[in-house]
XYZ file of C-alpha atoms in Angstrom:
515
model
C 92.890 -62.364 -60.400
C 95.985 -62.262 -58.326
C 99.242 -63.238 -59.765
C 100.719 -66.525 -59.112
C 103.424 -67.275 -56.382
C 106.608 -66.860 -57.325
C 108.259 -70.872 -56.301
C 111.690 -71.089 -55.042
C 111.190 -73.849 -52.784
C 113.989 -75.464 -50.917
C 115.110 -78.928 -49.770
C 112.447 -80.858 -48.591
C 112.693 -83.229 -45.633
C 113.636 -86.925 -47.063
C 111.406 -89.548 -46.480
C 111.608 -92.509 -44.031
C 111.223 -95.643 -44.984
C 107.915 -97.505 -44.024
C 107.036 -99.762 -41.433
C 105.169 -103.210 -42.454
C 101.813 -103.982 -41.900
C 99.584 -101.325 -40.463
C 102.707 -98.868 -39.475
C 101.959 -98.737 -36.142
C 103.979 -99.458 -33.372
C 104.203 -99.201 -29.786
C 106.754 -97.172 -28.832
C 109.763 -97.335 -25.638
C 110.718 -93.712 -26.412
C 109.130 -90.442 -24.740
C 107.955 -88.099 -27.934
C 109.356 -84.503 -27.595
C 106.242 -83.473 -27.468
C 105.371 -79.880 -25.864
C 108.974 -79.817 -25.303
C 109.452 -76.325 -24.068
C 106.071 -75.787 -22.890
C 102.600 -74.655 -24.496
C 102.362 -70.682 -25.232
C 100.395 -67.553 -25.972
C 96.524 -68.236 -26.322
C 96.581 -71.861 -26.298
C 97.325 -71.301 -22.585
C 93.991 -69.997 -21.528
C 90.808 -71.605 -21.388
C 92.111 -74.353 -19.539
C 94.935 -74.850 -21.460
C 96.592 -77.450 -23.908
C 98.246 -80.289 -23.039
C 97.194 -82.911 -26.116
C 97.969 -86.394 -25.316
C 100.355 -86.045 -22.250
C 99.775 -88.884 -19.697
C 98.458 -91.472 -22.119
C 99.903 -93.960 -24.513
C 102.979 -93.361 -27.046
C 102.169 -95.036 -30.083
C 104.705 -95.091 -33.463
C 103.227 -94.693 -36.857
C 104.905 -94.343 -40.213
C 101.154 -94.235 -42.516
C 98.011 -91.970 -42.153
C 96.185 -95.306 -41.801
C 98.361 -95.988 -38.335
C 97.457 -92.602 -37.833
C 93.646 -93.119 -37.525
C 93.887 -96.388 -36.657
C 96.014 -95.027 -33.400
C 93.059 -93.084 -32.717
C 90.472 -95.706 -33.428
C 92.014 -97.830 -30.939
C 91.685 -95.772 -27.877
C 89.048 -96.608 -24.862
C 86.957 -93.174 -25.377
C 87.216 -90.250 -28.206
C 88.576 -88.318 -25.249
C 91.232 -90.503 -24.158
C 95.162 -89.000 -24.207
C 97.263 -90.469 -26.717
C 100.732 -89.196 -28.363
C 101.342 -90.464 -31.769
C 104.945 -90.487 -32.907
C 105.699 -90.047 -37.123
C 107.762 -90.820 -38.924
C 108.142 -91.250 -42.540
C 106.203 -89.693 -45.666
C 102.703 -89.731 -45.536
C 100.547 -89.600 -48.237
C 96.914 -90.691 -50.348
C 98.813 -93.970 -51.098
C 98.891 -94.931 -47.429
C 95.910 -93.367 -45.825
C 92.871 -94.766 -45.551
C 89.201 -94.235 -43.202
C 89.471 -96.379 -40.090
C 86.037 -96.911 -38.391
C 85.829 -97.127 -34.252
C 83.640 -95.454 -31.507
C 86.490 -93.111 -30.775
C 86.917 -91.680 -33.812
C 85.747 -89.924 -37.027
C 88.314 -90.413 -39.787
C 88.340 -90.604 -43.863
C 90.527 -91.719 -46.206
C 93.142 -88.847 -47.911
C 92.894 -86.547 -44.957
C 94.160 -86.464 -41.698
C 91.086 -86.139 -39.518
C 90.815 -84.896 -36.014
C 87.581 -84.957 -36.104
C 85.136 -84.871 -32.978
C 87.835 -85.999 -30.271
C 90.801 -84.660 -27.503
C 93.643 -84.933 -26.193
C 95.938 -86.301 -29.254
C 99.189 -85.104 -29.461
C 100.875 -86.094 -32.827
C 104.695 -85.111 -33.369
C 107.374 -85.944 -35.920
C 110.425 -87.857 -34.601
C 113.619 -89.723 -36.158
C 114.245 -88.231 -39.661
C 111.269 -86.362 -39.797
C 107.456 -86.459 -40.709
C 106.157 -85.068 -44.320
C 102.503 -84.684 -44.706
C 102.813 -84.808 -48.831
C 99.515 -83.230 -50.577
C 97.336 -84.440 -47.443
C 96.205 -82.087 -45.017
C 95.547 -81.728 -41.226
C 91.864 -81.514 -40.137
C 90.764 -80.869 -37.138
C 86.657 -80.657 -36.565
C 84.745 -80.432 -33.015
C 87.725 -81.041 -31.522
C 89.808 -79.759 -28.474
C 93.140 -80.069 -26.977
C 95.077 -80.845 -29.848
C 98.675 -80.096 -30.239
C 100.698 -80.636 -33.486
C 104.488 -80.305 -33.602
C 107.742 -80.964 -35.591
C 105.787 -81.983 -38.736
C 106.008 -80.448 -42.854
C 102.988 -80.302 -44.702
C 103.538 -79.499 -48.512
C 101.369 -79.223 -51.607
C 98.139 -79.336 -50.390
C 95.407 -79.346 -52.970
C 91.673 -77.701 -53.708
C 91.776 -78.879 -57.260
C 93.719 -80.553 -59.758
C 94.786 -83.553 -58.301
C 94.916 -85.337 -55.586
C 92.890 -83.177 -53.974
C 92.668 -82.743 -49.827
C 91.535 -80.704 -46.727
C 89.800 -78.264 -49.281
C 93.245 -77.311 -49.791
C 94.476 -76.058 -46.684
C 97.854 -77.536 -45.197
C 96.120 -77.181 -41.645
C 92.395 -76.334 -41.366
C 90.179 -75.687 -37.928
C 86.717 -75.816 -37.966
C 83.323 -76.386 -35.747
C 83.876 -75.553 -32.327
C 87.350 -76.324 -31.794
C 89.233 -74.985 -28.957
C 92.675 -75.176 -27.883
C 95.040 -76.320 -30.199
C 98.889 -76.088 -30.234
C 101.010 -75.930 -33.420
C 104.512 -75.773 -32.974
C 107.923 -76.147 -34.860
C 105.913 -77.494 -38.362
C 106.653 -76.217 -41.950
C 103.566 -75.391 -44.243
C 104.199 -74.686 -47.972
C 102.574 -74.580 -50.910
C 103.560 -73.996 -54.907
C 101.678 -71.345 -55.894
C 98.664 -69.531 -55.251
C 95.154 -70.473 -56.186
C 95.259 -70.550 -59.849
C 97.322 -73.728 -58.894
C 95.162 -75.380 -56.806
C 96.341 -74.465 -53.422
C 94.688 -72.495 -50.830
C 95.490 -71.450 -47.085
C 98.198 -72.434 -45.143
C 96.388 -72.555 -41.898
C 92.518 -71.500 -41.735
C 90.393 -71.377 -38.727
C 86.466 -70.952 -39.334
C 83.277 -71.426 -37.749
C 83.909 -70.786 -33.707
C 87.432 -71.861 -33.463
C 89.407 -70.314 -30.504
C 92.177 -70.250 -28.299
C 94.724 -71.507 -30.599
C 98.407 -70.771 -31.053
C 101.402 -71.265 -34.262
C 104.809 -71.040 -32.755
C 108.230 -71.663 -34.317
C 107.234 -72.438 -37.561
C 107.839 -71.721 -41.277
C 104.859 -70.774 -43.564
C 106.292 -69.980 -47.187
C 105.404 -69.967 -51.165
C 101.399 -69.932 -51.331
C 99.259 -67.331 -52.051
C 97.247 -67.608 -49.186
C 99.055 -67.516 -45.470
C 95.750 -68.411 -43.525
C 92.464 -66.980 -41.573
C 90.418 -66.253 -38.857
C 86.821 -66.679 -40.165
C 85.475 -67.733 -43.290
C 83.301 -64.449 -44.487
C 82.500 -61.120 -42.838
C 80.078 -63.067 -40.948
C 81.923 -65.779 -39.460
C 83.429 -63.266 -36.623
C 83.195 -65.957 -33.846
C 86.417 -67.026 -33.805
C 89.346 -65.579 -32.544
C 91.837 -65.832 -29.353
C 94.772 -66.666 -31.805
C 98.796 -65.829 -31.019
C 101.073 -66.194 -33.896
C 104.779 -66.268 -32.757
C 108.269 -66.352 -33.693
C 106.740 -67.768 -37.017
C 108.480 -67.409 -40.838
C 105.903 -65.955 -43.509
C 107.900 -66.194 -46.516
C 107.049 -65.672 -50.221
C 103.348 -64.945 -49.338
C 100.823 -63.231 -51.299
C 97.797 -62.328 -48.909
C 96.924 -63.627 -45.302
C 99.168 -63.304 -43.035
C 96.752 -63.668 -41.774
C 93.440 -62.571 -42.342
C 91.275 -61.768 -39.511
C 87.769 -61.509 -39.286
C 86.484 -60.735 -35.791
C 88.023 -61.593 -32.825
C 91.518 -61.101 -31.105
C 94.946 -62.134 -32.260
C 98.136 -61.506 -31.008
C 101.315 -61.546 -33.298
C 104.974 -60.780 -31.823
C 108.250 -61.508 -32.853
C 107.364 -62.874 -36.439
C 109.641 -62.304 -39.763
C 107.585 -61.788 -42.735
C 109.720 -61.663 -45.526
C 108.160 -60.861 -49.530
C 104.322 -60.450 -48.719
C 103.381 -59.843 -51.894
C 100.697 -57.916 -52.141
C 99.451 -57.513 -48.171
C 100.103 -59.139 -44.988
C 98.027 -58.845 -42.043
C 94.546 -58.317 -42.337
C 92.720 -57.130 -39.704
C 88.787 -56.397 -40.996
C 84.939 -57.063 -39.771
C 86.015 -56.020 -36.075
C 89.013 -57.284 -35.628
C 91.982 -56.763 -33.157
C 95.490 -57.245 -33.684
C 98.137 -56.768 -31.356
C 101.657 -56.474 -33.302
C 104.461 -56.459 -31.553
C 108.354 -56.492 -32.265
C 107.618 -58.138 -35.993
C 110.325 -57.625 -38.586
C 108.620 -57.020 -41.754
C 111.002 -57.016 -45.112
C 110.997 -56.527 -48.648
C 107.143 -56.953 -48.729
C 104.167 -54.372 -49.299
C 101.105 -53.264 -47.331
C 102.003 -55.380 -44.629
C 99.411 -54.132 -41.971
C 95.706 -52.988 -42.853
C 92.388 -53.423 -44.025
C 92.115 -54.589 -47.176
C 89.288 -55.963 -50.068
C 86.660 -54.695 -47.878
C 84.915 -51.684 -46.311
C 84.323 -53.530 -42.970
C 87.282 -51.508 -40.653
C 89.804 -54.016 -38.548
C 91.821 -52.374 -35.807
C 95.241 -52.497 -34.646
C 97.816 -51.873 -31.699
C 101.426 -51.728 -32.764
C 104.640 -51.398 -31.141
C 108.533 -52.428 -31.637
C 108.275 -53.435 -34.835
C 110.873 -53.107 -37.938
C 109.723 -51.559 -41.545
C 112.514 -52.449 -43.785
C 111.899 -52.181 -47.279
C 108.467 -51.827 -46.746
C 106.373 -50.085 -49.596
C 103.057 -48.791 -49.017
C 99.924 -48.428 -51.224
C 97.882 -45.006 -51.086
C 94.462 -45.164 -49.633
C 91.070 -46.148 -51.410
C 87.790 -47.362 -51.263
C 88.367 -50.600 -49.827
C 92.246 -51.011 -49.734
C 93.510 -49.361 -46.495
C 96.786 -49.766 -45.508
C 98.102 -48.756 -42.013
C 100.988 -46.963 -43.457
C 103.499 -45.227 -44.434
C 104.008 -44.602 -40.625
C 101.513 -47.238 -38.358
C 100.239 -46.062 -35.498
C 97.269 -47.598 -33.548
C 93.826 -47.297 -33.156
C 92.733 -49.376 -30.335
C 94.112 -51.522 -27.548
C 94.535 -55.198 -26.941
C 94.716 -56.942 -23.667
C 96.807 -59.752 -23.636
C 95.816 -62.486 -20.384
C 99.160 -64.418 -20.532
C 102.723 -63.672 -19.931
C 104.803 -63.024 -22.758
C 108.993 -62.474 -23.555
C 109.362 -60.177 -26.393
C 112.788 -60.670 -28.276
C 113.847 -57.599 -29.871
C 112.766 -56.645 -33.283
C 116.144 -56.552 -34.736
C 117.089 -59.872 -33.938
C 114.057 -61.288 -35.000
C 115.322 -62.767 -38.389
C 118.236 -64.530 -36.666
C 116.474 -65.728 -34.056
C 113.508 -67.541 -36.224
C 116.075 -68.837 -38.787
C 117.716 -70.560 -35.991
C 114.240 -71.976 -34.396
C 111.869 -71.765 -36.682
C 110.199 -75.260 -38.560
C 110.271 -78.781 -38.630
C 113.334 -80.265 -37.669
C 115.185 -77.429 -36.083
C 115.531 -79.573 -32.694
C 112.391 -77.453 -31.124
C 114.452 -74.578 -30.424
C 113.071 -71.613 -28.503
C 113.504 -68.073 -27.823
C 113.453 -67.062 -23.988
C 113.699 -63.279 -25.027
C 117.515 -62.938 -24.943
C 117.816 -63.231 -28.690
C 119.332 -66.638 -28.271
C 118.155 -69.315 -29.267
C 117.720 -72.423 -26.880
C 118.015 -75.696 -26.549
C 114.787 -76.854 -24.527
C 114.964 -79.029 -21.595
C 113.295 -82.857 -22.077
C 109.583 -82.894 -20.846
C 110.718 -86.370 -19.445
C 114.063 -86.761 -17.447
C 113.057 -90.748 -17.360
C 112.655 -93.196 -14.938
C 113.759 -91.778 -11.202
C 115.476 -93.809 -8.427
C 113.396 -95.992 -6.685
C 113.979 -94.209 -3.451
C 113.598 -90.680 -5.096
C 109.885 -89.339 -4.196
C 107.960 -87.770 -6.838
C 107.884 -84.390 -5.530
C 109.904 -83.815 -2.998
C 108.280 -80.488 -1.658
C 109.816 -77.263 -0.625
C 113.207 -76.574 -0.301
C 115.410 -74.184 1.508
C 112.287 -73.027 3.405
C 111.558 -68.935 3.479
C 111.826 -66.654 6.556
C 109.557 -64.419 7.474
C 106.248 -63.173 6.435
C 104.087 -64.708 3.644
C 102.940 -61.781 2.039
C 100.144 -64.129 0.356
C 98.282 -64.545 3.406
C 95.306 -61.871 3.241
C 96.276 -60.984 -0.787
C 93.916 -61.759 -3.469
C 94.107 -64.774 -5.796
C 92.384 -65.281 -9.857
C 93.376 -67.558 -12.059
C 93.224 -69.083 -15.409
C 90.540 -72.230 -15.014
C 89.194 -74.249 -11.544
C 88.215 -77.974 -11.464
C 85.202 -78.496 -9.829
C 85.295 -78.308 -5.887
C 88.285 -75.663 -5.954
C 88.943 -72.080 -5.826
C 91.452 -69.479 -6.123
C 91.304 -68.462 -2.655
C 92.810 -71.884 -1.424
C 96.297 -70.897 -2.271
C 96.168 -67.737 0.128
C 94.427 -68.982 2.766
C 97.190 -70.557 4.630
C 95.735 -74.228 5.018
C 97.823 -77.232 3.017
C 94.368 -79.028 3.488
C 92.491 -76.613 0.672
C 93.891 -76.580 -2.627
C 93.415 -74.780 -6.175
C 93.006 -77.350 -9.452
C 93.168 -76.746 -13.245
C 90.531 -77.673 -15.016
C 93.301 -79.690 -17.024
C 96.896 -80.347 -16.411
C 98.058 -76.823 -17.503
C 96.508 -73.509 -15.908
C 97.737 -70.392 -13.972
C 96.824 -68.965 -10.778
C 97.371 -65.764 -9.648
C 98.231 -63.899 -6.327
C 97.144 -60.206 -6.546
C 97.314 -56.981 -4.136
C 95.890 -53.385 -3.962
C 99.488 -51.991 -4.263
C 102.612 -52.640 -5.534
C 104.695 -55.368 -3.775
C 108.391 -56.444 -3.341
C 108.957 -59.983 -3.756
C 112.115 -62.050 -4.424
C 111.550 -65.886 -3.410
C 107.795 -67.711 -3.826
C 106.961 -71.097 -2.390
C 104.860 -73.762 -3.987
C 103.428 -76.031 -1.584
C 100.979 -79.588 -2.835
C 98.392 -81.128 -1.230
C 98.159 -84.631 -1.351
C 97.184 -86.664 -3.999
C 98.503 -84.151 -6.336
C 100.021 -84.532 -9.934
C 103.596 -83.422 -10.681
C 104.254 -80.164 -12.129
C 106.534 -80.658 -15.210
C 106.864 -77.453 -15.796
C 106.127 -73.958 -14.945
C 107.097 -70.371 -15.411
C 106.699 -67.935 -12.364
C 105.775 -64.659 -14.135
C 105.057 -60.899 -13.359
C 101.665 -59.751 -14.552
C 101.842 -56.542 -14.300
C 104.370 -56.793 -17.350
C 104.666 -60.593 -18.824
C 108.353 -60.591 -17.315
C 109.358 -64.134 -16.746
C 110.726 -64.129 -13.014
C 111.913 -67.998 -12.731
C 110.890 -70.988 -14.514
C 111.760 -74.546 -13.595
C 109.750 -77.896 -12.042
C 107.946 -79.556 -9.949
C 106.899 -77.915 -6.279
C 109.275 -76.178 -3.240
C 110.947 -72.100 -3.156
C 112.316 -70.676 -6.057
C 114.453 -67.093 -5.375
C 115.001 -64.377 -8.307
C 115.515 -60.507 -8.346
C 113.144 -58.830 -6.504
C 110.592 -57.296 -8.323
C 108.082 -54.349 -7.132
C 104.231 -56.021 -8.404
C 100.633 -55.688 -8.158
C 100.124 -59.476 -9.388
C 102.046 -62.603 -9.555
C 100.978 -65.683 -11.670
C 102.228 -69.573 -11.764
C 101.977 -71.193 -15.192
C 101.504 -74.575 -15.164
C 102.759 -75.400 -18.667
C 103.483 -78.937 -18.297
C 102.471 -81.669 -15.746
C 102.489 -85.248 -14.904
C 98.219 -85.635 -13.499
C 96.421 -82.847 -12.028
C 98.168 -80.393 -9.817
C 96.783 -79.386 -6.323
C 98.354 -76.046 -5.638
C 98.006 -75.919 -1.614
C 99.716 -72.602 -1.058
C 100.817 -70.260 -3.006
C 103.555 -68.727 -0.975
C 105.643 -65.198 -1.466
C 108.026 -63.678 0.380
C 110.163 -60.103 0.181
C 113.425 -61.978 0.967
């Protein structure tokens, strides 16, 4: 049996007080949700945007909690849901309603969309009550601490996992939370966050995952290799025995991470599996990379990353670590754009942003840590139009006209093509909110200023990141539509990432120009 954890845990979050009644409240404030836009994985497929462009509701129990989602119109209407306060087995209870699923001393996404829940004011603890989400989609879950989640003992919750994914989900966003156990499973505790049973295109960003024997996985048993599509980033593994994660199947991407005292391995990678590890900063653990308790061979592609203090097991039978000296053994093809921070600043960096209540701040590569910008300015002029189109019009030659377009996702009716076709009267969609689309050519291409025109009827773009494909270089970010100008830069491909957006965008032309 592996040891137990060694506990040092630190200050917890203090608890809010609690609301009367049912805790729930509606609320005037804007959450910070998705504040600094959706990343990795959790981009593709259509992308994430939980419960932007629906109702704010406050709630200080898990009862509010379900009861917020009991009270919607559909299962698949948008909701955010503001906490606040500790919650617990003492103040969550099953709320029945046709759109939702819920039980009492769990958290339970279960069978809906588009729910956004986030932790404002003095912070959100989840205390020995777990996060599940079942047969659900579009989810994103930010700026919350789960602690102490049990599989037996008691109270008991979520089969012991802080968050747990199961069933078909797909995209889900978890961002800025803290997940921590006391000890391994000889206590009662098991993963940190698990995903099992077809569960894909999910990312963990900015967020602290410390003193459990289990860090989480991707698929339940050797068999369960259906899941996968995972980015772990700029995340805090800290006093960790095993899983970190474990990966069965599938692809995940981890970059910029500081693992710090994996005990007795780290990442996982077995049955399959693909791992792309880049710029990690690994320290004062052992056998951080591998395959491990099993015969059935994982694979690996590593680059940038920092060894220090690293020790390394010798090979056999089924324990097979990656080092002394990692090198890889296959290649991983990442579809979305990507800022590496160098490996070396990597501890500083996710001290600074890393967890619940760290004000959401973000890396943008520079080894700085940022402030993001509000996903809501608030209420405009009255004479100000929504979007008020391009500005500072280009000169000369649109270099889109006769290129080639892809993208990420297409509502119905639309296609790539529109956006390089030259005609504001045909237009490109997301399937969602959030989605990229691509301009493409046979050869490399200068350009130095791109154009964003909207049909009509379009949403607002919130926010988006202009980005070069050929190497995940962020060129200009900003929002809404009109000409944007950066360094020029020789390409083959150029996407726009929708990452945040007020309705549907209707991307008219894509435009790009040398100058």
């Amino acid at each position: 049996m592996r040891r137990a954890v060694a506990v040092r845990l630190s200050a917890l979050l203090a608890a809010g007080a609690l609301t009367a009644a049912t805790g729930v409240a509606l609320s005037t404030t804007t959450a910070s949700a998705a504040t600094g836009g959706v990343t990795g994985y959790a981009t593709q497929n259509g992308g994430t945007t939980g419960g932007a462009g629906g109702q704010t509701v406050r709630a200080t129990t898990g009862t509010a909690i379900h009861q917020a989602l009991c009270s919607r119109a559909s299962s698949s209407t948008p909701i955010t849901i503001q906490v606040e306060g500790t919650i617990n087995h003492g103040n969550t209870a099953k709320v029945s309603g046709s759109s939702c699923n819920t039980a009492a001393g769990v958290i339970e996404l279960k069978q809906i969309s588009n729910v956004t829940i986030v932790g404002v004011g003095n912070g959100a603890v989840f205390d020995q009550l777990g996060i599940h989400i079942r047969e659900s989609r579009n989810i994103i879950i930010q700026n919350v601490t789960v602690r102490n989640v049990k599989k037996s003992g008691s109270p008991t919750s979520n089969g012991g996992d802080a968050i747990g994914m199961e069933s078909g989900v797909r995209n889900v966003w978890v961002d800025h939370v803290t997940l921590e156990a006391s000890g391994g499973e000889s206590e009662g505790y098991d993963g940190l966050f698990d995903m099992k049973d077809n569960t894909q295109y999910v990312t963990l960003s900015y967020s602290v995952l410390r003193n459990s024997g289990r860090g989480g996985l991707i698929g339940s048993s050797e068999s369960d290799t259906s899941n996968g599509y995972v980015t772990f980033h700029h995340n805090l593994y800290e006093n960790i025995d095993s899983r970190a994660p474990l990966l069965r199947g599938g692809i995940a991407h981890m970059y910029n991470n500081h693992y710090k005292r994996l005990n007795e391995s780290g990442i996982n990678s077995r049955a399959g599996a693909r791992a792309k590890v880049d710029n990690n900063y690994f320290e004062d653990s052992k056998d951080v990379l591998g395959t491990f308790y099993t015969d059935a061979a994982g694979y690996w592609q590593v680059s940038g990353n920092v060894f220090d203090n690293v020790t390394w097991s010798s090979r056999s039978g089924d324990h097979n670590p990656a080092g002394p000296n990692p090198t890889s053994n296959t290649s991983v093809s990442i579809p979305y754009g990507f800022t590496l921070d160098g490996a070396n600043c990597v501890p500083n960096v996710v001290a600074q942003t890393a967890g619940a209540n760290k004000g959401l701040k973000v890396s943008d590569g520079s080894c700085t840590p940022q402030s993001p910008d509000p996903t809501d300015p608030g209420p405009t002029d009255p004479g100000e139009p929504t979007d008020p189109g391009p500005t500072d019009p280009p000169v000369g030659t649109n270099l889109s006209l006769g290129a080639g377009a892809d993208g990420s996702s297409k509502a119905s009716g639309t296609s790539y093509g529109n956006v390089v076709d030259g005609n504001t009267g045909t237009y490109w969609s997301p399937s969602g909110s959030t989605g990229s689309v691509s301009v493409k050519w046979g050869s490399a291409t200068t350009v130095s200023k791109v154009s964003i025109r909207l049909a009509t009827g379009s949403g607002t773009i919130g926010a988006y990141r202009l980005l070069n494909h050929d190497t995940g270089a962020v060129l200009a970010s900003g929002s809404g539509a009109g000409t944007v100008s950066f360094s020029p830069a020789s390409l083959k491909k150029i996407t726009l990432e929708i990452t945040n957006a007020s309705g549907t965008p209707r991307i008219a032309e894509f435009e790009t120009y040398a100058s």
